[in-house]
Amino acid sequence: DQQVKQNSPSLSVQEGRISILNCDYTNSMFDYFLWYKKYPAEGPTFLISISSIKDKNEDGRFTVFLNKSAKHLSLHIVPSQPGDSAVYFCAATNFGNEKLTFGTGTRLTIIP
Amino acid sequence: GAGVSQSPSNKVTEKGKDVELRCDPISGHTALYWYRQSLGQGLEFLIYFQGNSAPDKSGLPSDRFSAERTGGSVSTLTIQRTQQEDSAVYLCASSGTGSQPQHFGDGTRLSIL
């Protein structure tokens, strides 16, 4: 039972354009969501997070949007840069239960 | 280095052998997690340690898997009688008490022949 889904295994975006990565979840108990970025042979690196009391969180070029009614979140990267090429994982948890449930990842390729 | 350290970075072993994977969390982090990533999959939770509390072992796939955390710091994940389906990248993460985000090490790539 995949509680966190990233339905696009890959995405290619032109440098300078906006990258939009999507994530859906099924467990209504999830109340905290994170995005991680992973380069080959390295561990995931935390990018940005959002609590369910918010619908948007912004950090530099990265913005995460949360739509609780649709159980959907998205990560926007603008402008996209070649160094953004990586696999992006969406993760979710709920307060008091610290383990993260991850999606299967989306491989983002930024085309120069 | 101030990050999570895992060793070895790669491990190749024969089916049926036991393996031990080590994790050194970030200094001062009380929470420690083990995950694994099989080919083409997301990260799968295995076990979680928080301070002196009993660990959450709900993600361990079988009784061949066990983990310890000594002195509230270093952790060892042990897989007994390895099987080919145990082949994966095993990732360790740590965080402050009851907080996110979790910070990951670079993982141990385990290959069972």
mmCIF file of C-alpha atoms in Angstrom:
data_model
loop_
_atom_site.group_PDB
_atom_site.id
_atom_site.type_symbol
_atom_site.label_atom_id
_atom_site.label_comp_id
_atom_site.label_asym_id
_atom_site.label_seq_id
_atom_site.Cartn_x
_atom_site.Cartn_y
_atom_site.Cartn_z
ATOM 1 C CA ASP A 1 0.000 0.000 0.000
ATOM 2 C CA GLN A 2 1.811 3.098 -1.289
ATOM 3 C CA GLN A 3 0.731 5.898 1.053
ATOM 4 C CA VAL A 4 2.900 8.507 -0.678
ATOM 5 C CA LYS A 5 2.929 8.525 -4.457
ATOM 6 C CA GLN A 6 5.073 10.313 -6.974
ATOM 7 C CA ASN A 7 3.489 9.349 -10.255
ATOM 8 C CA SER A 8 6.121 10.888 -12.529
ATOM 9 C CA PRO A 9 9.323 8.843 -12.448
ATOM 10 C CA SER A 10 11.136 11.453 -14.508
ATOM 11 C CA LEU A 11 10.880 15.073 -15.633
ATOM 12 C CA SER A 12 13.008 17.171 -17.999
ATOM 13 C CA VAL A 13 12.978 20.961 -17.818
ATOM 14 C CA GLN A 14 14.868 23.650 -19.685
ATOM 15 C CA GLU A 15 17.363 25.651 -17.635
ATOM 16 C CA GLY A 16 15.788 28.861 -16.353
ATOM 17 C CA ARG A 17 12.244 27.501 -16.518
ATOM 18 C CA ILE A 18 10.069 26.339 -13.646
ATOM 19 C CA SER A 19 10.238 22.724 -12.456
ATOM 20 C CA ILE A 20 7.102 21.355 -10.815
ATOM 21 C CA LEU A 21 7.280 18.059 -8.972
ATOM 22 C CA ASN A 22 4.101 16.477 -7.676
ATOM 23 C CA CYS A 23 3.256 14.203 -4.779
ATOM 24 C CA ASP A 24 -0.011 12.642 -3.602
ATOM 25 C CA TYR A 25 -0.765 10.954 -0.303
ATOM 26 C CA THR A 26 -3.579 8.792 0.970
ATOM 27 C CA ASN A 27 -3.150 8.855 4.755
ATOM 28 C CA SER A 28 -5.186 11.726 6.203
ATOM 29 C CA MET A 29 -3.191 11.466 9.451
ATOM 30 C CA PHE A 30 -0.093 12.897 7.761
ATOM 31 C CA ASP A 31 0.442 16.464 8.948
ATOM 32 C CA TYR A 32 4.044 17.238 8.020
ATOM 33 C CA PHE A 33 5.641 16.922 4.620
ATOM 34 C CA LEU A 34 9.213 17.158 3.420
ATOM 35 C CA TRP A 35 11.100 17.213 0.146
ATOM 36 C CA TYR A 36 14.527 15.639 -0.149
ATOM 37 C CA LYS A 37 16.993 15.806 -3.022
ATOM 38 C CA LYS A 38 19.331 12.922 -3.788
ATOM 39 C CA TYR A 39 22.429 12.775 -5.947
ATOM 40 C CA PRO A 40 23.853 9.379 -7.009
ATOM 41 C CA ALA A 41 25.868 7.600 -4.305
ATOM 42 C CA GLU A 42 24.882 10.203 -1.718
ATOM 43 C CA GLY A 43 22.240 10.258 0.981
ATOM 44 C CA PRO A 44 19.099 12.357 0.610
ATOM 45 C CA THR A 45 19.512 16.023 1.511
ATOM 46 C CA PHE A 46 16.665 17.939 3.114
ATOM 47 C CA LEU A 47 15.291 20.738 0.929
ATOM 48 C CA ILE A 48 12.108 22.172 2.345
ATOM 49 C CA SER A 49 9.139 21.183 4.479
ATOM 50 C CA ILE A 50 5.587 22.230 5.220
ATOM 51 C CA SER A 51 3.206 21.712 8.100
ATOM 52 C CA SER A 52 -0.463 20.988 7.457
ATOM 53 C CA ILE A 53 -1.414 24.277 9.106
ATOM 54 C CA LYS A 54 0.079 26.061 6.098
ATOM 55 C CA ASP A 55 -0.613 25.851 2.392
ATOM 56 C CA LYS A 56 2.666 27.352 1.164
ATOM 57 C CA ASN A 57 6.265 27.550 2.282
ATOM 58 C CA GLU A 58 9.003 29.319 0.380
ATOM 59 C CA ASP A 59 12.788 29.161 0.644
ATOM 60 C CA GLY A 60 14.727 30.919 -2.070
ATOM 61 C CA ARG A 61 14.108 29.216 -5.410
ATOM 62 C CA PHE A 62 12.068 26.457 -3.746
ATOM 63 C CA THR A 63 8.380 26.668 -2.874
ATOM 64 C CA VAL A 64 6.192 23.871 -1.577
ATOM 65 C CA PHE A 65 2.416 24.023 -1.914
ATOM 66 C CA LEU A 66 0.022 21.855 0.078
ATOM 67 C CA ASN A 67 -3.588 21.146 -0.870
ATOM 68 C CA LYS A 68 -5.010 19.187 2.069
ATOM 69 C CA SER A 69 -8.423 18.607 0.555
ATOM 70 C CA ALA A 70 -6.826 16.997 -2.500
ATOM 71 C CA LYS A 71 -4.092 15.308 -0.441
ATOM 72 C CA HIS A 72 -1.595 16.765 -2.871
ATOM 73 C CA LEU A 73 1.625 18.692 -2.587
ATOM 74 C CA SER A 74 4.010 20.093 -5.122
ATOM 75 C CA LEU A 75 7.528 21.450 -5.193
ATOM 76 C CA HIS A 76 8.272 24.386 -7.473
ATOM 77 C CA ILE A 77 11.835 25.268 -8.419
ATOM 78 C CA VAL A 78 12.312 28.536 -10.222
ATOM 79 C CA PRO A 79 14.491 29.287 -12.033
ATOM 80 C CA SER A 80 15.770 25.753 -12.605
ATOM 81 C CA GLN A 81 19.540 25.314 -12.695
ATOM 82 C CA PRO A 82 21.731 22.438 -13.940
ATOM 83 C CA GLY A 83 22.724 21.633 -10.349
ATOM 84 C CA ASP A 84 19.077 20.864 -9.621
ATOM 85 C CA SER A 85 19.360 17.669 -11.664
ATOM 86 C CA ALA A 86 18.790 14.922 -9.085
ATOM 87 C CA VAL A 87 16.145 12.565 -7.752
ATOM 88 C CA TYR A 88 13.542 14.292 -5.593
ATOM 89 C CA PHE A 89 11.693 12.417 -2.869
ATOM 90 C CA CYS A 90 8.510 13.511 -1.182
ATOM 91 C CA ALA A 91 8.078 12.299 2.423
ATOM 92 C CA ALA A 92 5.322 12.513 4.997
ATOM 93 C CA THR A 93 4.850 11.935 8.688
ATOM 94 C CA ASN A 94 2.479 12.801 11.493
ATOM 95 C CA PHE A 95 3.196 14.484 14.794
ATOM 96 C CA GLY A 96 4.285 11.979 17.416
ATOM 97 C CA ASN A 97 5.266 9.376 14.830
ATOM 98 C CA GLU A 98 8.680 10.394 13.619
ATOM 99 C CA LYS A 99 9.275 7.828 10.904
ATOM 100 C CA LEU A 100 9.005 9.161 7.382
ATOM 101 C CA THR A 101 7.003 7.548 4.608
ATOM 102 C CA PHE A 102 8.635 8.225 1.249
ATOM 103 C CA GLY A 103 7.450 8.315 -2.316
ATOM 104 C CA THR A 104 9.392 6.487 -5.024
ATOM 105 C CA GLY A 105 11.052 9.654 -6.292
ATOM 106 C CA THR A 106 11.114 11.754 -9.461
ATOM 107 C CA ARG A 107 14.313 12.105 -11.469
ATOM 108 C CA LEU A 108 14.628 15.729 -12.554
ATOM 109 C CA THR A 109 16.914 16.584 -15.450
ATOM 110 C CA ILE A 110 17.661 20.221 -16.212
ATOM 111 C CA ILE A 111 18.586 20.746 -19.837
ATOM 112 C CA PRO A 112 21.191 23.501 -20.382
ATOM 113 C CA GLY B 1 32.832 15.965 9.542
ATOM 114 C CA ALA B 2 29.609 16.980 11.240
ATOM 115 C CA GLY B 3 27.272 14.781 9.226
ATOM 116 C CA VAL B 4 25.910 11.253 9.649
ATOM 117 C CA SER B 5 28.644 8.729 8.936
ATOM 118 C CA GLN B 6 27.988 5.189 7.699
ATOM 119 C CA SER B 7 30.362 2.300 7.152
ATOM 120 C CA PRO B 8 31.167 0.432 5.085
ATOM 121 C CA SER B 9 30.107 2.380 2.007
ATOM 122 C CA ASN B 10 29.881 -0.855 0.024
ATOM 123 C CA LYS B 11 29.530 -4.457 1.133
ATOM 124 C CA VAL B 12 29.441 -7.552 -1.061
ATOM 125 C CA THR B 13 28.786 -10.858 0.642
ATOM 126 C CA GLU B 14 27.578 -14.341 -0.091
ATOM 127 C CA LYS B 15 24.050 -15.471 0.568
ATOM 128 C CA GLY B 16 23.712 -16.933 4.051
ATOM 129 C CA LYS B 17 26.415 -14.802 5.660
ATOM 130 C CA ASP B 18 25.749 -12.284 8.438
ATOM 131 C CA VAL B 19 26.496 -8.583 7.908
ATOM 132 C CA GLU B 20 26.844 -5.601 10.235
ATOM 133 C CA LEU B 21 26.296 -2.042 9.111
ATOM 134 C CA ARG B 22 27.368 0.887 11.246
ATOM 135 C CA CYS B 23 25.970 4.380 11.713
ATOM 136 C CA ASP B 24 27.474 7.350 13.566
ATOM 137 C CA PRO B 25 24.774 10.001 13.982
ATOM 138 C CA ILE B 26 25.296 13.745 14.203
ATOM 139 C CA SER B 27 26.652 14.653 17.626
ATOM 140 C CA GLY B 28 23.848 15.590 20.006
ATOM 141 C CA HIS B 29 21.070 14.037 17.929
ATOM 142 C CA THR B 30 18.942 11.799 20.100
ATOM 143 C CA ALA B 31 16.868 10.218 17.350
ATOM 144 C CA LEU B 32 18.326 7.663 14.923
ATOM 145 C CA TYR B 33 16.592 5.935 12.037
ATOM 146 C CA TRP B 34 17.398 3.154 9.600
ATOM 147 C CA TYR B 35 15.842 2.990 6.145
ATOM 148 C CA ARG B 36 16.574 0.944 3.065
ATOM 149 C CA GLN B 37 16.154 1.707 -0.593
ATOM 150 C CA SER B 38 15.749 -1.189 -2.966
ATOM 151 C CA LEU B 39 16.284 -0.687 -6.691
ATOM 152 C CA GLY B 40 13.645 1.630 -8.162
ATOM 153 C CA GLN B 41 11.879 2.055 -4.858
ATOM 154 C CA GLY B 42 11.478 4.805 -2.315
ATOM 155 C CA LEU B 43 13.043 4.684 1.120
ATOM 156 C CA GLU B 44 11.477 2.073 3.387
ATOM 157 C CA PHE B 45 11.497 2.639 7.161
ATOM 158 C CA LEU B 46 13.157 -0.103 9.203
ATOM 159 C CA ILE B 47 13.698 0.986 12.815
ATOM 160 C CA TYR B 48 13.765 4.128 14.986
ATOM 161 C CA PHE B 49 15.633 4.862 18.225
ATOM 162 C CA GLN B 50 14.760 7.833 20.446
ATOM 163 C CA GLY B 51 16.900 8.386 23.522
ATOM 164 C CA ASN B 52 16.445 5.630 26.089
ATOM 165 C CA SER B 53 12.975 4.642 24.868
ATOM 166 C CA ALA B 54 12.273 1.217 23.429
ATOM 167 C CA PRO B 55 12.965 1.315 19.684
ATOM 168 C CA ASP B 56 10.186 1.270 17.108
ATOM 169 C CA LYS B 57 10.953 -1.917 15.204
ATOM 170 C CA SER B 58 7.760 -1.941 13.179
ATOM 171 C CA GLY B 59 9.547 -1.691 9.830
ATOM 172 C CA LEU B 60 11.959 -4.601 10.210
ATOM 173 C CA PRO B 61 11.044 -7.062 7.422
ATOM 174 C CA SER B 62 11.944 -10.270 9.270
ATOM 175 C CA ASP B 63 13.538 -11.585 12.446
ATOM 176 C CA ARG B 64 16.828 -11.848 10.554
ATOM 177 C CA PHE B 65 17.103 -8.082 10.987
ATOM 178 C CA SER B 66 18.091 -6.475 14.273
ATOM 179 C CA ALA B 67 19.628 -3.204 15.405
ATOM 180 C CA GLU B 68 21.291 -1.834 18.485
ATOM 181 C CA ARG B 69 22.211 1.619 19.619
ATOM 182 C CA THR B 70 24.944 1.716 22.209
ATOM 183 C CA GLY B 71 25.350 4.626 24.600
ATOM 184 C CA GLY B 72 22.728 6.625 22.773
ATOM 185 C CA SER B 73 25.080 7.241 19.889
ATOM 186 C CA VAL B 74 26.466 4.679 17.416
ATOM 187 C CA SER B 75 24.051 2.156 15.937
ATOM 188 C CA THR B 76 24.630 -1.200 14.272
ATOM 189 C CA LEU B 77 22.154 -2.880 11.937
ATOM 190 C CA THR B 78 22.691 -6.629 11.705
ATOM 191 C CA ILE B 79 21.282 -8.900 9.021
ATOM 192 C CA GLN B 80 21.649 -12.596 9.698
ATOM 193 C CA ARG B 81 21.631 -15.321 7.051
ATOM 194 C CA THR B 82 21.457 -12.787 4.235
ATOM 195 C CA GLN B 83 19.214 -13.413 1.231
ATOM 196 C CA GLN B 84 19.432 -11.937 -2.260
ATOM 197 C CA GLU B 85 16.334 -9.800 -1.602
ATOM 198 C CA ASP B 86 18.300 -8.030 1.161
ATOM 199 C CA SER B 87 20.373 -6.325 -1.544
ATOM 200 C CA ALA B 88 19.692 -2.593 -1.202
ATOM 201 C CA VAL B 89 21.158 0.686 -0.022
ATOM 202 C CA TYR B 90 20.800 0.942 3.744
ATOM 203 C CA LEU B 91 20.502 4.535 4.935
ATOM 204 C CA CYS B 92 20.839 5.910 8.437
ATOM 205 C CA ALA B 93 19.450 9.269 9.546
ATOM 206 C CA SER B 94 19.453 11.273 12.753
ATOM 207 C CA SER B 95 17.541 14.234 14.133
ATOM 208 C CA GLY B 96 17.149 16.266 17.300
ATOM 209 C CA THR B 97 14.612 15.172 19.904
ATOM 210 C CA GLY B 98 11.192 14.840 18.329
ATOM 211 C CA SER B 99 12.094 17.087 15.466
ATOM 212 C CA GLN B 100 12.427 17.053 11.739
ATOM 213 C CA PRO B 101 14.147 17.122 9.376
ATOM 214 C CA GLN B 102 16.119 13.939 9.464
ATOM 215 C CA HIS B 103 19.680 14.191 8.192
ATOM 216 C CA PHE B 104 20.923 11.227 6.195
ATOM 217 C CA GLY B 105 24.250 9.524 5.739
ATOM 218 C CA ASP B 106 25.443 8.387 2.322
ATOM 219 C CA GLY B 107 24.333 4.823 2.948
ATOM 220 C CA THR B 108 25.812 1.351 2.680
ATOM 221 C CA ARG B 109 25.258 -0.397 -0.638
ATOM 222 C CA LEU B 110 24.753 -4.072 0.217
ATOM 223 C CA SER B 111 25.003 -6.695 -2.505
ATOM 224 C CA ILE B 112 24.193 -10.325 -1.775
ATOM 225 C CA LEU B 113 25.635 -12.783 -4.274
#
